[in-house]
Amino acid sequence: MSHSSYMSSSASDIEDEIQSYLTSLSPDPDMPTCFTCCDVITDQYYLRAGDHMWHEHCLRCCVCQVALGGHSTCFVRDGNIFCQRDFAHVYKTKCSSCLRPIESGDWVRSAGENMYHLACFSCITCQRQLSTGEDFAIHDGRILCRVHVLNPDDENVNCRPKSKRFRTAFNEDQLATLQRHFEIDPNPNSLHLDQVAMDAGLSKKVTKVWFQNARAKLRKSKY
């Protein structure tokens, strides 16, 4: 007759075995831990952004969730990770007047900590766009020209500087459009002027004056 047998283990042996198992599950303090999934990173390569580390597949934009492992840049703000596009959308500098984002190609003016589109840098009272070097003041977040700083309640006072003519500020795209059409036809008819003005985003009057000045410069250069 056979007899079944078993080996008995002391309580201390069982505790040692359990402790050994738990230790094997604990992260190695010398190995990095992924900030997103909290698992130990055993991969050959991992990503670091700020003070934290990630598996390549765990580093994602908090807005669009695109994986950033293959991106050359990412942005960290308030503990959140952003791709370049979403960071620019969320934290892009905005015009202090119209509150729309200021794009990289926009012409701007700054006043203290505020930034403005060129066309938005105008007196709140007379709506006149202020020129470089012209005196102004900001009161309760509103821009005032020098005349309306001194006469804040007078909307009819003539505040246009007499020594300077109002000039339209063209951006690079507008100048390129005007120059391209000028090379095709330096003296366009009315319908062509309408099309040029539409392409350049300018009024027909401003476009017509630009062509007149361009023709004058061309004639002068020939003599």
PDB file of C-alpha atoms in Angstrom:
ATOM      1  CA  MET A   1       0.000   0.000   0.000  1.00  0.00           C
ATOM      2  CA  SER A   2       1.330   3.312  -0.986  1.00  0.00           C
ATOM      3  CA  HIS A   3       1.188   6.304   1.221  1.00  0.00           C
ATOM      4  CA  SER A   4       0.848   9.943   0.050  1.00  0.00           C
ATOM      5  CA  SER A   5       3.452  12.270   1.431  1.00  0.00           C
ATOM      6  CA  TYR A   6       3.907  16.058   1.658  1.00  0.00           C
ATOM      7  CA  MET A   7       6.523  18.444   2.825  1.00  0.00           C
ATOM      8  CA  SER A   8       5.617  20.890   5.471  1.00  0.00           C
ATOM      9  CA  SER A   9       6.897  24.476   5.419  1.00  0.00           C
ATOM     10  CA  SER A  10       7.355  26.697   8.383  1.00  0.00           C
ATOM     11  CA  ALA A  11       5.562  30.029   8.632  1.00  0.00           C
ATOM     12  CA  SER A  12       8.835  31.900   8.203  1.00  0.00           C
ATOM     13  CA  ASP A  13       9.573  30.030   4.955  1.00  0.00           C
ATOM     14  CA  ILE A  14       6.172  31.031   3.551  1.00  0.00           C
ATOM     15  CA  GLU A  15       6.727  34.692   4.524  1.00  0.00           C
ATOM     16  CA  ASP A  16      10.119  34.692   2.795  1.00  0.00           C
ATOM     17  CA  GLU A  17       8.572  33.242  -0.341  1.00  0.00           C
ATOM     18  CA  ILE A  18       5.793  35.847  -0.405  1.00  0.00           C
ATOM     19  CA  GLN A  19       8.254  38.666   0.198  1.00  0.00           C
ATOM     20  CA  SER A  20      10.447  37.391  -2.627  1.00  0.00           C
ATOM     21  CA  TYR A  21       7.450  37.364  -4.990  1.00  0.00           C
ATOM     22  CA  LEU A  22       6.376  40.902  -4.027  1.00  0.00           C
ATOM     23  CA  THR A  23       9.906  42.165  -4.505  1.00  0.00           C
ATOM     24  CA  SER A  24       9.942  40.772  -8.032  1.00  0.00           C
ATOM     25  CA  LEU A  25       6.819  42.806  -8.809  1.00  0.00           C
ATOM     26  CA  SER A  26       8.142  46.053  -7.367  1.00  0.00           C
ATOM     27  CA  PRO A  27       9.791  48.501  -9.765  1.00  0.00           C
ATOM     28  CA  ASP A  28      13.557  48.628  -9.758  1.00  0.00           C
ATOM     29  CA  PRO A  29      14.480  52.012  -8.262  1.00  0.00           C
ATOM     30  CA  ASP A  30      17.278  52.276 -10.816  1.00  0.00           C
ATOM     31  CA  MET A  31      14.912  51.798 -13.765  1.00  0.00           C
ATOM     32  CA  PRO A  32      12.695  54.595 -15.140  1.00  0.00           C
ATOM     33  CA  THR A  33       8.928  54.489 -14.691  1.00  0.00           C
ATOM     34  CA  CYS A  34       6.519  55.641 -17.408  1.00  0.00           C
ATOM     35  CA  PHE A  35       4.639  58.753 -16.299  1.00  0.00           C
ATOM     36  CA  THR A  36       1.472  57.696 -18.165  1.00  0.00           C
ATOM     37  CA  CYS A  37       1.030  53.976 -17.476  1.00  0.00           C
ATOM     38  CA  CYS A  38       3.246  53.855 -14.337  1.00  0.00           C
ATOM     39  CA  ASP A  39       4.944  50.660 -15.565  1.00  0.00           C
ATOM     40  CA  VAL A  40       8.698  50.169 -15.417  1.00  0.00           C
ATOM     41  CA  ILE A  41      10.316  51.031 -18.747  1.00  0.00           C
ATOM     42  CA  THR A  42      12.276  47.980 -19.873  1.00  0.00           C
ATOM     43  CA  ASP A  43      12.527  49.046 -23.516  1.00  0.00           C
ATOM     44  CA  GLN A  44      15.902  49.872 -24.987  1.00  0.00           C
ATOM     45  CA  TYR A  45      14.724  53.404 -25.764  1.00  0.00           C
ATOM     46  CA  TYR A  46      12.372  55.715 -23.919  1.00  0.00           C
ATOM     47  CA  LEU A  47      11.310  59.344 -24.151  1.00  0.00           C
ATOM     48  CA  ARG A  48      11.950  62.139 -21.694  1.00  0.00           C
ATOM     49  CA  ALA A  49      10.021  65.437 -21.541  1.00  0.00           C
ATOM     50  CA  GLY A  50      10.551  67.798 -18.660  1.00  0.00           C
ATOM     51  CA  ASP A  51      11.161  65.798 -15.471  1.00  0.00           C
ATOM     52  CA  HIS A  52       9.293  62.674 -16.600  1.00  0.00           C
ATOM     53  CA  MET A  53       9.847  59.659 -18.827  1.00  0.00           C
ATOM     54  CA  TRP A  54       7.548  57.669 -21.117  1.00  0.00           C
ATOM     55  CA  HIS A  55       7.363  54.551 -23.203  1.00  0.00           C
ATOM     56  CA  GLU A  56       7.506  55.567 -26.849  1.00  0.00           C
ATOM     57  CA  HIS A  57       3.877  54.569 -27.348  1.00  0.00           C
ATOM     58  CA  CYS A  58       2.676  56.316 -24.162  1.00  0.00           C
ATOM     59  CA  LEU A  59       3.838  59.855 -24.945  1.00  0.00           C
ATOM     60  CA  ARG A  60       0.771  61.428 -26.571  1.00  0.00           C
ATOM     61  CA  CYS A  61      -0.674  64.913 -27.079  1.00  0.00           C
ATOM     62  CA  CYS A  62      -3.327  65.568 -24.448  1.00  0.00           C
ATOM     63  CA  VAL A  63      -5.568  67.239 -27.053  1.00  0.00           C
ATOM     64  CA  CYS A  64      -5.450  65.159 -30.246  1.00  0.00           C
ATOM     65  CA  GLN A  65      -3.890  62.011 -28.703  1.00  0.00           C
ATOM     66  CA  VAL A  66      -1.357  61.713 -31.514  1.00  0.00           C
ATOM     67  CA  ALA A  67       1.689  59.641 -30.539  1.00  0.00           C
ATOM     68  CA  LEU A  68       4.711  61.894 -30.176  1.00  0.00           C
ATOM     69  CA  GLY A  69       7.383  59.201 -30.368  1.00  0.00           C
ATOM     70  CA  GLY A  70       8.212  60.137 -33.949  1.00  0.00           C
ATOM     71  CA  HIS A  71       8.028  63.897 -33.411  1.00  0.00           C
ATOM     72  CA  SER A  72      11.148  66.004 -32.980  1.00  0.00           C
ATOM     73  CA  THR A  73       9.446  68.389 -30.533  1.00  0.00           C
ATOM     74  CA  CYS A  74       6.685  68.421 -27.966  1.00  0.00           C
ATOM     75  CA  PHE A  75       5.595  70.975 -25.383  1.00  0.00           C
ATOM     76  CA  VAL A  76       4.930  70.626 -21.655  1.00  0.00           C
ATOM     77  CA  ARG A  77       2.704  73.112 -19.860  1.00  0.00           C
ATOM     78  CA  ASP A  78       1.106  72.634 -16.421  1.00  0.00           C
ATOM     79  CA  GLY A  79       1.871  68.906 -16.538  1.00  0.00           C
ATOM     80  CA  ASN A  80       0.167  68.435 -19.918  1.00  0.00           C
ATOM     81  CA  ILE A  81       1.896  67.281 -23.079  1.00  0.00           C
ATOM     82  CA  PHE A  82       1.066  68.980 -26.416  1.00  0.00           C
ATOM     83  CA  CYS A  83       2.045  68.464 -30.006  1.00  0.00           C
ATOM     84  CA  GLN A  84       3.313  71.619 -31.708  1.00  0.00           C
ATOM     85  CA  ARG A  85       0.040  72.337 -33.509  1.00  0.00           C
ATOM     86  CA  ASP A  86      -2.214  72.038 -30.453  1.00  0.00           C
ATOM     87  CA  PHE A  87       0.187  73.937 -28.200  1.00  0.00           C
ATOM     88  CA  ALA A  88       0.165  76.819 -30.667  1.00  0.00           C
ATOM     89  CA  HIS A  89      -3.650  76.682 -30.834  1.00  0.00           C
ATOM     90  CA  VAL A  90      -4.156  76.640 -27.060  1.00  0.00           C
ATOM     91  CA  TYR A  91      -1.402  79.021 -25.980  1.00  0.00           C
ATOM     92  CA  LYS A  92      -0.989  81.170 -29.087  1.00  0.00           C
ATOM     93  CA  THR A  93      -0.526  84.901 -28.472  1.00  0.00           C
ATOM     94  CA  LYS A  94      -3.790  86.733 -29.094  1.00  0.00           C
ATOM     95  CA  CYS A  95      -4.453  90.294 -30.164  1.00  0.00           C
ATOM     96  CA  SER A  96      -5.442  92.347 -27.123  1.00  0.00           C
ATOM     97  CA  SER A  97      -8.056  94.173 -29.203  1.00  0.00           C
ATOM     98  CA  CYS A  98      -9.875  91.603 -31.380  1.00  0.00           C
ATOM     99  CA  LEU A  99      -8.750  88.580 -29.283  1.00  0.00           C
ATOM    100  CA  ARG A 100      -8.005  86.573 -32.425  1.00  0.00           C
ATOM    101  CA  PRO A 101      -4.718  84.626 -32.604  1.00  0.00           C
ATOM    102  CA  ILE A 102      -1.655  86.398 -33.960  1.00  0.00           C
ATOM    103  CA  GLU A 103      -0.178  84.267 -36.732  1.00  0.00           C
ATOM    104  CA  SER A 104       3.539  84.073 -37.446  1.00  0.00           C
ATOM    105  CA  GLY A 105       3.277  86.208 -40.596  1.00  0.00           C
ATOM    106  CA  ASP A 106       1.077  88.944 -39.128  1.00  0.00           C
ATOM    107  CA  TRP A 107       2.303  92.525 -38.767  1.00  0.00           C
ATOM    108  CA  VAL A 108       1.965  93.513 -35.115  1.00  0.00           C
ATOM    109  CA  ARG A 109       2.504  96.312 -32.642  1.00  0.00           C
ATOM    110  CA  SER A 110       3.273  95.871 -28.967  1.00  0.00           C
ATOM    111  CA  ALA A 111       2.369  98.100 -26.053  1.00  0.00           C
ATOM    112  CA  GLY A 112       3.724  96.957 -22.714  1.00  0.00           C
ATOM    113  CA  GLU A 113       2.679  93.332 -22.292  1.00  0.00           C
ATOM    114  CA  ASN A 114      -0.055  93.598 -24.940  1.00  0.00           C
ATOM    115  CA  MET A 115       0.219  92.595 -28.600  1.00  0.00           C
ATOM    116  CA  TYR A 116      -1.996  93.916 -31.398  1.00  0.00           C
ATOM    117  CA  HIS A 117      -2.587  93.244 -35.069  1.00  0.00           C
ATOM    118  CA  LEU A 118      -1.384  96.271 -37.001  1.00  0.00           C
ATOM    119  CA  ALA A 119      -4.929  97.148 -38.085  1.00  0.00           C
ATOM    120  CA  CYS A 120      -6.238  96.702 -34.526  1.00  0.00           C
ATOM    121  CA  PHE A 121      -3.788  99.212 -33.051  1.00  0.00           C
ATOM    122  CA  SER A 122      -6.232 102.100 -33.325  1.00  0.00           C
ATOM    123  CA  CYS A 123      -7.875 104.694 -31.095  1.00  0.00           C
ATOM    124  CA  ILE A 124     -11.084 103.396 -29.553  1.00  0.00           C
ATOM    125  CA  THR A 125     -12.738 106.796 -29.976  1.00  0.00           C
ATOM    126  CA  CYS A 126     -11.856 107.903 -33.506  1.00  0.00           C
ATOM    127  CA  GLN A 127     -10.978 104.428 -34.881  1.00  0.00           C
ATOM    128  CA  ARG A 128      -7.789 105.864 -36.421  1.00  0.00           C
ATOM    129  CA  GLN A 129      -4.898 103.452 -36.850  1.00  0.00           C
ATOM    130  CA  LEU A 130      -1.919 104.817 -34.944  1.00  0.00           C
ATOM    131  CA  SER A 131       1.438 105.279 -36.651  1.00  0.00           C
ATOM    132  CA  THR A 132       4.915 104.383 -35.429  1.00  0.00           C
ATOM    133  CA  GLY A 133       6.215 106.934 -32.937  1.00  0.00           C
ATOM    134  CA  GLU A 134       2.803 108.459 -32.325  1.00  0.00           C
ATOM    135  CA  ASP A 135       1.823 109.191 -28.712  1.00  0.00           C
ATOM    136  CA  PHE A 136      -0.968 107.095 -27.235  1.00  0.00           C
ATOM    137  CA  ALA A 137      -2.262 105.790 -23.924  1.00  0.00           C
ATOM    138  CA  ILE A 138      -4.018 102.626 -22.781  1.00  0.00           C
ATOM    139  CA  HIS A 139      -6.923 103.246 -20.414  1.00  0.00           C
ATOM    140  CA  ASP A 140      -8.914 100.272 -19.063  1.00  0.00           C
ATOM    141  CA  GLY A 141      -7.437  98.136 -21.826  1.00  0.00           C
ATOM    142  CA  ARG A 142      -8.481 100.572 -24.562  1.00  0.00           C
ATOM    143  CA  ILE A 143      -6.109 102.481 -26.835  1.00  0.00           C
ATOM    144  CA  LEU A 144      -6.491 106.257 -27.079  1.00  0.00           C
ATOM    145  CA  CYS A 145      -4.636 108.592 -29.412  1.00  0.00           C
ATOM    146  CA  ARG A 146      -2.964 111.661 -27.913  1.00  0.00           C
ATOM    147  CA  VAL A 147      -5.837 113.978 -28.797  1.00  0.00           C
ATOM    148  CA  HIS A 148      -8.453 111.775 -27.153  1.00  0.00           C
ATOM    149  CA  VAL A 149      -6.267 111.259 -24.094  1.00  0.00           C
ATOM    150  CA  LEU A 150      -6.535 115.030 -23.631  1.00  0.00           C
ATOM    151  CA  ASN A 151     -10.163 115.196 -24.835  1.00  0.00           C
ATOM    152  CA  PRO A 152     -11.659 111.815 -23.895  1.00  0.00           C
ATOM    153  CA  ASP A 153     -15.314 112.868 -24.305  1.00  0.00           C
ATOM    154  CA  ASP A 154     -14.990 114.787 -27.577  1.00  0.00           C
ATOM    155  CA  GLU A 155     -15.632 112.461 -30.510  1.00  0.00           C
ATOM    156  CA  ASN A 156     -15.709 115.310 -33.069  1.00  0.00           C
ATOM    157  CA  VAL A 157     -12.280 116.769 -32.412  1.00  0.00           C
ATOM    158  CA  ASN A 158      -9.890 116.523 -35.353  1.00  0.00           C
ATOM    159  CA  CYS A 159      -7.131 114.216 -34.190  1.00  0.00           C
ATOM    160  CA  ARG A 160      -5.436 113.366 -37.483  1.00  0.00           C
ATOM    161  CA  PRO A 161      -1.798 114.518 -37.464  1.00  0.00           C
ATOM    162  CA  LYS A 162      -1.365 117.376 -39.960  1.00  0.00           C
ATOM    163  CA  SER A 163       2.263 116.643 -40.673  1.00  0.00           C
ATOM    164  CA  LYS A 164       1.729 113.087 -41.830  1.00  0.00           C
ATOM    165  CA  ARG A 165      -0.428 111.524 -44.485  1.00  0.00           C
ATOM    166  CA  PHE A 166      -2.262 108.338 -43.690  1.00  0.00           C
ATOM    167  CA  ARG A 167      -0.415 105.449 -45.304  1.00  0.00           C
ATOM    168  CA  THR A 168      -1.645 101.943 -45.885  1.00  0.00           C
ATOM    169  CA  ALA A 169       0.616  99.254 -44.437  1.00  0.00           C
ATOM    170  CA  PHE A 170       0.978  96.328 -46.860  1.00  0.00           C
ATOM    171  CA  ASN A 171       2.057  92.891 -45.721  1.00  0.00           C
ATOM    172  CA  GLU A 172       4.413  90.678 -47.738  1.00  0.00           C
ATOM    173  CA  ASP A 173       1.642  88.645 -49.363  1.00  0.00           C
ATOM    174  CA  GLN A 174      -0.208  91.789 -50.501  1.00  0.00           C
ATOM    175  CA  LEU A 175       2.948  93.295 -51.993  1.00  0.00           C
ATOM    176  CA  ALA A 176       3.747  90.056 -53.794  1.00  0.00           C
ATOM    177  CA  THR A 177       0.213  89.947 -55.247  1.00  0.00           C
ATOM    178  CA  LEU A 178       0.349  93.579 -56.391  1.00  0.00           C
ATOM    179  CA  GLN A 179       3.790  93.144 -57.941  1.00  0.00           C
ATOM    180  CA  ARG A 180       2.732  89.963 -59.757  1.00  0.00           C
ATOM    181  CA  HIS A 181      -0.261  91.701 -61.356  1.00  0.00           C
ATOM    182  CA  PHE A 182       1.838  94.785 -62.150  1.00  0.00           C
ATOM    183  CA  GLU A 183       4.297  92.669 -64.119  1.00  0.00           C
ATOM    184  CA  ILE A 184       1.378  91.279 -66.136  1.00  0.00           C
ATOM    185  CA  ASP A 185      -0.321  94.643 -66.729  1.00  0.00           C
ATOM    186  CA  PRO A 186       1.058  97.886 -65.213  1.00  0.00           C
ATOM    187  CA  ASN A 187      -2.037  99.840 -66.270  1.00  0.00           C
ATOM    188  CA  PRO A 188      -5.052  97.591 -65.571  1.00  0.00           C
ATOM    189  CA  ASN A 189      -8.592  98.545 -66.465  1.00  0.00           C
ATOM    190  CA  SER A 190     -11.381  98.857 -63.909  1.00  0.00           C
ATOM    191  CA  LEU A 191     -12.379  95.186 -64.027  1.00  0.00           C
ATOM    192  CA  HIS A 192      -8.769  94.071 -63.638  1.00  0.00           C
ATOM    193  CA  LEU A 193      -8.329  96.463 -60.694  1.00  0.00           C
ATOM    194  CA  ASP A 194     -11.357  94.873 -59.026  1.00  0.00           C
ATOM    195  CA  GLN A 195      -9.757  91.438 -59.380  1.00  0.00           C
ATOM    196  CA  VAL A 196      -6.365  92.626 -58.101  1.00  0.00           C
ATOM    197  CA  ALA A 197      -7.989  94.325 -55.119  1.00  0.00           C
ATOM    198  CA  MET A 198      -9.889  91.140 -54.292  1.00  0.00           C
ATOM    199  CA  ASP A 199      -6.760  88.964 -54.612  1.00  0.00           C
ATOM    200  CA  ALA A 200      -4.734  91.315 -52.385  1.00  0.00           C
ATOM    201  CA  GLY A 201      -7.490  91.887 -49.824  1.00  0.00           C
ATOM    202  CA  LEU A 202      -7.371  95.664 -50.379  1.00  0.00           C
ATOM    203  CA  SER A 203      -9.841  98.325 -51.414  1.00  0.00           C
ATOM    204  CA  LYS A 204      -9.998  99.300 -55.065  1.00  0.00           C
ATOM    205  CA  LYS A 205      -8.946 102.861 -54.214  1.00  0.00           C
ATOM    206  CA  VAL A 206      -5.809 101.717 -52.381  1.00  0.00           C
ATOM    207  CA  THR A 207      -4.976  99.290 -55.210  1.00  0.00           C
ATOM    208  CA  LYS A 208      -5.394 102.030 -57.828  1.00  0.00           C
ATOM    209  CA  VAL A 209      -3.080 104.403 -55.936  1.00  0.00           C
ATOM    210  CA  TRP A 210      -0.452 101.652 -55.579  1.00  0.00           C
ATOM    211  CA  PHE A 211      -0.470 101.073 -59.340  1.00  0.00           C
ATOM    212  CA  GLN A 212      -0.194 104.823 -59.985  1.00  0.00           C
ATOM    213  CA  ASN A 213       2.834 105.058 -57.689  1.00  0.00           C
ATOM    214  CA  ALA A 214       4.391 101.925 -59.210  1.00  0.00           C
ATOM    215  CA  ARG A 215       4.044 103.355 -62.741  1.00  0.00           C
ATOM    216  CA  ALA A 216       5.598 106.641 -61.604  1.00  0.00           C
ATOM    217  CA  LYS A 217       8.576 104.808 -60.084  1.00  0.00           C
ATOM    218  CA  LEU A 218       8.961 102.767 -63.278  1.00  0.00           C
ATOM    219  CA  ARG A 219       8.996 105.903 -65.465  1.00  0.00           C
ATOM    220  CA  LYS A 220      11.473 107.601 -63.152  1.00  0.00           C
ATOM    221  CA  SER A 221      13.827 104.619 -63.247  1.00  0.00           C
ATOM    222  CA  LYS A 222      14.031 104.849 -67.030  1.00  0.00           C
ATOM    223  CA  TYR A 223      15.473 108.366 -66.971  1.00  0.00           C
TER     224      TYR A 223
END
